[in-house]
Amino acid sequence: MRERFSVYYWGMQEGNGSADHDDARAIEAAKSDPKAFGDLYERFVGRIYNYVYYRVGNRHDAEDLTARTFQRALANVAGFESRGVPISAWFYRIAHNLVANFHRDRSRRQTVPLESLVSQRADVEAPATAAVRNERARALLEAIRRLPEDRQQLVLLKFNEHLSNAEIGEVMGKTESAVKSLYHRTLIALRRELEGSGFAPDDGD
């Protein structure tokens, strides 16, 4: 019998796309006072580091690229315009470009490191339950690794970073409608991969 589990496992839920008013105030303050940029750094450094780490797969390069992301943001903060999307999308866009350059310079294939992405829930579950959950998560993540790079990135941004379609479009340089279309095709591809591996994903209910 095929195992069944939802493709929304691993924290897969839609980003709410809401902008934090504190971020807006902080970015305006940072335009005239670089010290105010520290508030934004503290708020987003963890998320940006996680995103970069998942894209490059090692701590040293992730730390370097994260630092460069915020250095570049600070250098360009005076010209920042929200264009209706949260400040987080701007940081992710800078990180995205730096990671792309990193891989292009080194001719490395971009992959999502599975061991880092498997949900760490064993500490709150019975060992048998955690083992089953991790097996299912690994099946899903193996399927993600077989996706084209742009679809891997979409999955990471939507389901791990919880960005909205508009924010993802800002990061990836796509329209919101293009992101929605890619998302739909990605879910279909994941379903096929999982069914081929003996796992039948639920429809999310």
mmCIF file of C-alpha atoms in Angstrom:
data_model
loop_
_atom_site.group_PDB
_atom_site.id
_atom_site.type_symbol
_atom_site.label_atom_id
_atom_site.label_comp_id
_atom_site.label_asym_id
_atom_site.label_seq_id
_atom_site.Cartn_x
_atom_site.Cartn_y
_atom_site.Cartn_z
ATOM 1 C CA MET A 1 0.000 0.000 0.000
ATOM 2 C CA ARG A 2 1.238 3.436 -0.832
ATOM 3 C CA GLU A 3 1.942 5.839 1.973
ATOM 4 C CA ARG A 4 -0.131 8.994 1.854
ATOM 5 C CA PHE A 5 0.911 12.378 3.081
ATOM 6 C CA SER A 6 0.270 15.959 2.183
ATOM 7 C CA VAL A 7 2.551 17.923 -0.102
ATOM 8 C CA TYR A 8 2.093 20.697 2.449
ATOM 9 C CA TYR A 9 4.270 18.819 4.961
ATOM 10 C CA TRP A 10 7.532 20.505 5.988
ATOM 11 C CA GLY A 11 5.773 23.723 6.938
ATOM 12 C CA MET A 12 4.338 24.169 3.465
ATOM 13 C CA GLN A 13 1.864 26.982 3.738
ATOM 14 C CA GLU A 14 1.137 30.110 1.793
ATOM 15 C CA GLY A 15 3.001 33.289 2.695
ATOM 16 C CA ASN A 16 0.630 35.964 3.905
ATOM 17 C CA GLY A 17 2.437 38.773 2.087
ATOM 18 C CA SER A 18 1.780 41.303 4.870
ATOM 19 C CA ALA A 19 4.384 44.058 5.271
ATOM 20 C CA ASP A 20 5.463 45.064 8.741
ATOM 21 C CA HIS A 21 5.034 48.775 9.403
ATOM 22 C CA ASP A 22 8.060 48.678 11.684
ATOM 23 C CA ASP A 23 10.163 47.595 8.690
ATOM 24 C CA ALA A 24 8.898 50.552 6.658
ATOM 25 C CA ARG A 25 9.837 52.956 9.436
ATOM 26 C CA ALA A 26 13.213 51.272 9.854
ATOM 27 C CA ILE A 27 14.075 51.506 6.170
ATOM 28 C CA GLU A 28 13.172 55.194 6.074
ATOM 29 C CA ALA A 29 15.265 55.822 9.172
ATOM 30 C CA ALA A 30 18.188 53.886 7.671
ATOM 31 C CA LYS A 31 18.216 56.177 4.642
ATOM 32 C CA SER A 32 19.434 59.026 6.826
ATOM 33 C CA ASP A 33 21.010 57.089 9.694
ATOM 34 C CA PRO A 34 23.013 53.931 8.866
ATOM 35 C CA LYS A 35 22.823 52.861 12.515
ATOM 36 C CA ALA A 36 19.075 52.359 12.085
ATOM 37 C CA PHE A 37 19.863 49.699 9.509
ATOM 38 C CA GLY A 38 20.835 47.477 12.426
ATOM 39 C CA ASP A 39 17.170 46.942 13.273
ATOM 40 C CA LEU A 40 16.541 45.515 9.813
ATOM 41 C CA TYR A 41 19.686 43.419 10.016
ATOM 42 C CA GLU A 42 18.606 41.846 13.296
ATOM 43 C CA ARG A 43 15.141 41.155 11.919
ATOM 44 C CA PHE A 44 16.185 39.463 8.688
ATOM 45 C CA VAL A 45 19.713 38.112 9.047
ATOM 46 C CA GLY A 46 18.542 34.681 10.221
ATOM 47 C CA ARG A 47 16.097 34.236 7.360
ATOM 48 C CA ILE A 48 18.568 35.411 4.740
ATOM 49 C CA TYR A 49 21.283 33.142 6.137
ATOM 50 C CA ASN A 50 18.964 30.130 6.000
ATOM 51 C CA TYR A 51 17.987 30.921 2.422
ATOM 52 C CA VAL A 52 21.608 31.318 1.331
ATOM 53 C CA TYR A 53 22.733 28.211 3.209
ATOM 54 C CA TYR A 54 20.103 26.065 1.517
ATOM 55 C CA ARG A 55 21.312 27.386 -1.845
ATOM 56 C CA VAL A 56 25.064 26.910 -1.331
ATOM 57 C CA GLY A 57 25.174 24.002 1.120
ATOM 58 C CA ASN A 58 27.998 25.056 3.432
ATOM 59 C CA ARG A 59 28.369 27.390 6.381
ATOM 60 C CA HIS A 60 31.465 29.308 5.292
ATOM 61 C CA ASP A 61 30.061 30.481 1.958
ATOM 62 C CA ALA A 62 26.630 31.082 3.499
ATOM 63 C CA GLU A 63 28.098 33.386 6.136
ATOM 64 C CA ASP A 64 30.152 35.253 3.536
ATOM 65 C CA LEU A 65 27.245 35.721 1.131
ATOM 66 C CA THR A 66 24.899 36.747 3.930
ATOM 67 C CA ALA A 67 27.341 39.414 5.076
ATOM 68 C CA ARG A 68 27.719 40.642 1.496
ATOM 69 C CA THR A 69 23.936 40.748 1.125
ATOM 70 C CA PHE A 70 23.569 43.205 3.988
ATOM 71 C CA GLN A 71 26.643 45.175 2.968
ATOM 72 C CA ARG A 72 25.139 45.670 -0.466
ATOM 73 C CA ALA A 73 21.745 46.519 1.023
ATOM 74 C CA LEU A 74 23.286 49.135 3.315
ATOM 75 C CA ALA A 75 25.200 50.656 0.409
ATOM 76 C CA ASN A 76 21.999 50.986 -1.626
ATOM 77 C CA VAL A 77 19.406 51.669 1.059
ATOM 78 C CA ALA A 78 19.098 55.349 0.145
ATOM 79 C CA GLY A 79 17.639 54.426 -3.228
ATOM 80 C CA PHE A 80 15.255 51.741 -1.985
ATOM 81 C CA GLU A 81 11.625 51.997 -3.131
ATOM 82 C CA SER A 82 9.077 49.495 -1.859
ATOM 83 C CA ARG A 83 6.994 49.255 -5.068
ATOM 84 C CA GLY A 84 4.278 47.666 -2.976
ATOM 85 C CA VAL A 85 6.269 44.654 -1.719
ATOM 86 C CA PRO A 86 7.799 44.082 1.741
ATOM 87 C CA ILE A 87 11.408 44.949 2.454
ATOM 88 C CA SER A 88 12.127 41.231 2.868
ATOM 89 C CA ALA A 89 11.766 40.731 -0.893
ATOM 90 C CA TRP A 90 14.526 43.271 -1.467
ATOM 91 C CA PHE A 91 16.915 41.395 0.819
ATOM 92 C CA TYR A 92 16.049 38.070 -0.813
ATOM 93 C CA ARG A 93 16.567 39.582 -4.257
ATOM 94 C CA ILE A 94 20.054 40.772 -3.339
ATOM 95 C CA ALA A 95 20.873 37.374 -1.837
ATOM 96 C CA HIS A 96 19.451 35.629 -4.919
ATOM 97 C CA ASN A 97 21.736 37.622 -7.217
ATOM 98 C CA LEU A 98 24.805 36.988 -5.079
ATOM 99 C CA VAL A 99 24.091 33.257 -4.925
ATOM 100 C CA ALA A 100 23.561 33.132 -8.688
ATOM 101 C CA ASN A 101 26.924 34.829 -9.213
ATOM 102 C CA PHE A 102 28.520 32.464 -6.703
ATOM 103 C CA HIS A 103 27.382 29.388 -8.619
ATOM 104 C CA ARG A 104 28.130 30.874 -12.010
ATOM 105 C CA ASP A 105 31.684 31.769 -10.979
ATOM 106 C CA ARG A 106 32.311 28.273 -9.629
ATOM 107 C CA SER A 107 30.197 26.350 -12.145
ATOM 108 C CA ARG A 108 28.493 24.502 -9.309
ATOM 109 C CA ARG A 109 25.099 22.928 -9.599
ATOM 110 C CA GLN A 110 22.670 24.502 -7.135
ATOM 111 C CA THR A 111 21.009 21.942 -4.903
ATOM 112 C CA VAL A 112 19.011 21.972 -1.711
ATOM 113 C CA PRO A 113 20.933 20.086 1.029
ATOM 114 C CA LEU A 114 18.458 17.487 2.241
ATOM 115 C CA GLU A 115 19.971 16.873 5.637
ATOM 116 C CA SER A 116 19.490 20.528 6.547
ATOM 117 C CA LEU A 117 15.926 20.758 5.290
ATOM 118 C CA VAL A 118 14.382 17.712 6.973
ATOM 119 C CA SER A 119 12.082 18.966 9.686
ATOM 120 C CA GLN A 120 13.556 18.608 13.147
ATOM 121 C CA ARG A 121 10.604 17.292 15.120
ATOM 122 C CA ALA A 122 11.981 14.181 16.772
ATOM 123 C CA ASP A 123 12.310 16.013 20.082
ATOM 124 C CA VAL A 124 8.523 16.401 20.395
ATOM 125 C CA GLU A 125 7.413 13.087 18.846
ATOM 126 C CA ALA A 126 7.686 9.422 19.685
ATOM 127 C CA PRO A 127 10.703 7.844 17.916
ATOM 128 C CA ALA A 128 8.536 5.710 15.617
ATOM 129 C CA THR A 129 6.402 8.690 14.620
ATOM 130 C CA ALA A 130 9.449 10.837 14.000
ATOM 131 C CA ALA A 131 11.031 8.088 11.883
ATOM 132 C CA VAL A 132 7.965 7.811 9.663
ATOM 133 C CA ARG A 133 7.710 11.574 9.361
ATOM 134 C CA ASN A 134 11.380 11.889 8.427
ATOM 135 C CA GLU A 135 11.050 9.110 5.856
ATOM 136 C CA ARG A 136 8.160 10.952 4.248
ATOM 137 C CA ALA A 137 10.006 14.254 4.404
ATOM 138 C CA ARG A 138 13.041 12.740 2.741
ATOM 139 C CA ALA A 139 10.897 11.301 -0.043
ATOM 140 C CA LEU A 140 9.468 14.764 -0.627
ATOM 141 C CA LEU A 141 12.856 16.456 -0.484
ATOM 142 C CA GLU A 142 14.406 13.920 -2.854
ATOM 143 C CA ALA A 143 11.599 14.762 -5.262
ATOM 144 C CA ILE A 144 12.359 18.467 -4.844
ATOM 145 C CA ARG A 145 16.021 17.873 -5.663
ATOM 146 C CA ARG A 146 15.019 16.353 -8.982
ATOM 147 C CA LEU A 147 13.142 19.504 -9.978
ATOM 148 C CA PRO A 148 14.706 22.143 -12.261
ATOM 149 C CA GLU A 149 16.584 24.854 -10.391
ATOM 150 C CA ASP A 150 13.903 27.522 -10.734
ATOM 151 C CA ARG A 151 11.307 25.179 -9.260
ATOM 152 C CA GLN A 152 13.609 24.222 -6.395
ATOM 153 C CA GLN A 153 14.009 27.895 -5.608
ATOM 154 C CA LEU A 154 10.265 28.514 -5.763
ATOM 155 C CA VAL A 155 9.650 25.675 -3.295
ATOM 156 C CA LEU A 156 12.284 27.069 -0.950
ATOM 157 C CA LEU A 157 10.937 30.613 -1.058
ATOM 158 C CA LYS A 158 7.280 29.678 -0.723
ATOM 159 C CA PHE A 159 7.355 26.796 1.725
ATOM 160 C CA ASN A 160 10.433 27.406 3.826
ATOM 161 C CA GLU A 161 10.661 31.200 3.710
ATOM 162 C CA HIS A 162 6.854 31.646 3.458
ATOM 163 C CA LEU A 163 6.990 34.408 0.852
ATOM 164 C CA SER A 164 3.913 35.405 -1.112
ATOM 165 C CA ASN A 165 3.716 34.997 -4.888
ATOM 166 C CA ALA A 166 4.329 38.728 -5.308
ATOM 167 C CA GLU A 167 7.442 38.573 -3.126
ATOM 168 C CA ILE A 168 8.733 35.504 -4.963
ATOM 169 C CA GLY A 169 8.216 37.292 -8.252
ATOM 170 C CA GLU A 170 10.281 40.203 -6.951
ATOM 171 C CA VAL A 171 13.090 37.851 -5.927
ATOM 172 C CA MET A 172 13.088 35.705 -9.074
ATOM 173 C CA GLY A 173 12.404 38.492 -11.545
ATOM 174 C CA LYS A 174 9.042 37.062 -12.611
ATOM 175 C CA THR A 175 5.499 38.403 -12.687
ATOM 176 C CA GLU A 176 3.075 37.247 -10.026
ATOM 177 C CA SER A 177 1.054 35.364 -12.646
ATOM 178 C CA ALA A 178 4.218 33.616 -13.872
ATOM 179 C CA VAL A 179 4.982 32.531 -10.305
ATOM 180 C CA LYS A 180 1.454 31.155 -9.894
ATOM 181 C CA SER A 181 1.799 29.193 -13.127
ATOM 182 C CA LEU A 182 5.208 27.837 -12.142
ATOM 183 C CA TYR A 183 3.858 26.918 -8.702
ATOM 184 C CA HIS A 184 1.001 24.938 -10.254
ATOM 185 C CA ARG A 185 3.369 23.062 -12.581
ATOM 186 C CA THR A 186 5.736 22.405 -9.703
ATOM 187 C CA LEU A 187 3.033 20.802 -7.551
ATOM 188 C CA ILE A 188 2.025 18.573 -10.459
ATOM 189 C CA ALA A 189 5.649 17.543 -10.990
ATOM 190 C CA LEU A 190 6.095 16.817 -7.278
ATOM 191 C CA ARG A 191 2.950 14.706 -7.213
ATOM 192 C CA ARG A 192 4.211 12.607 -10.110
ATOM 193 C CA GLU A 193 7.622 12.183 -8.528
ATOM 194 C CA LEU A 194 6.119 11.120 -5.207
ATOM 195 C CA GLU A 195 3.670 8.694 -6.774
ATOM 196 C CA GLY A 196 6.541 7.172 -8.721
ATOM 197 C CA SER A 197 8.389 6.673 -5.426
ATOM 198 C CA GLY A 198 5.436 4.923 -3.790
ATOM 199 C CA PHE A 199 4.100 7.914 -1.897
ATOM 200 C CA ALA A 200 0.710 9.321 -2.860
ATOM 201 C CA PRO A 201 0.352 12.942 -1.683
ATOM 202 C CA ASP A 202 -2.973 14.060 -0.281
ATOM 203 C CA ASP A 203 -4.876 16.954 -1.808
ATOM 204 C CA GLY A 204 -4.175 19.074 1.240
ATOM 205 C CA ASP A 205 -7.218 18.067 3.293
#
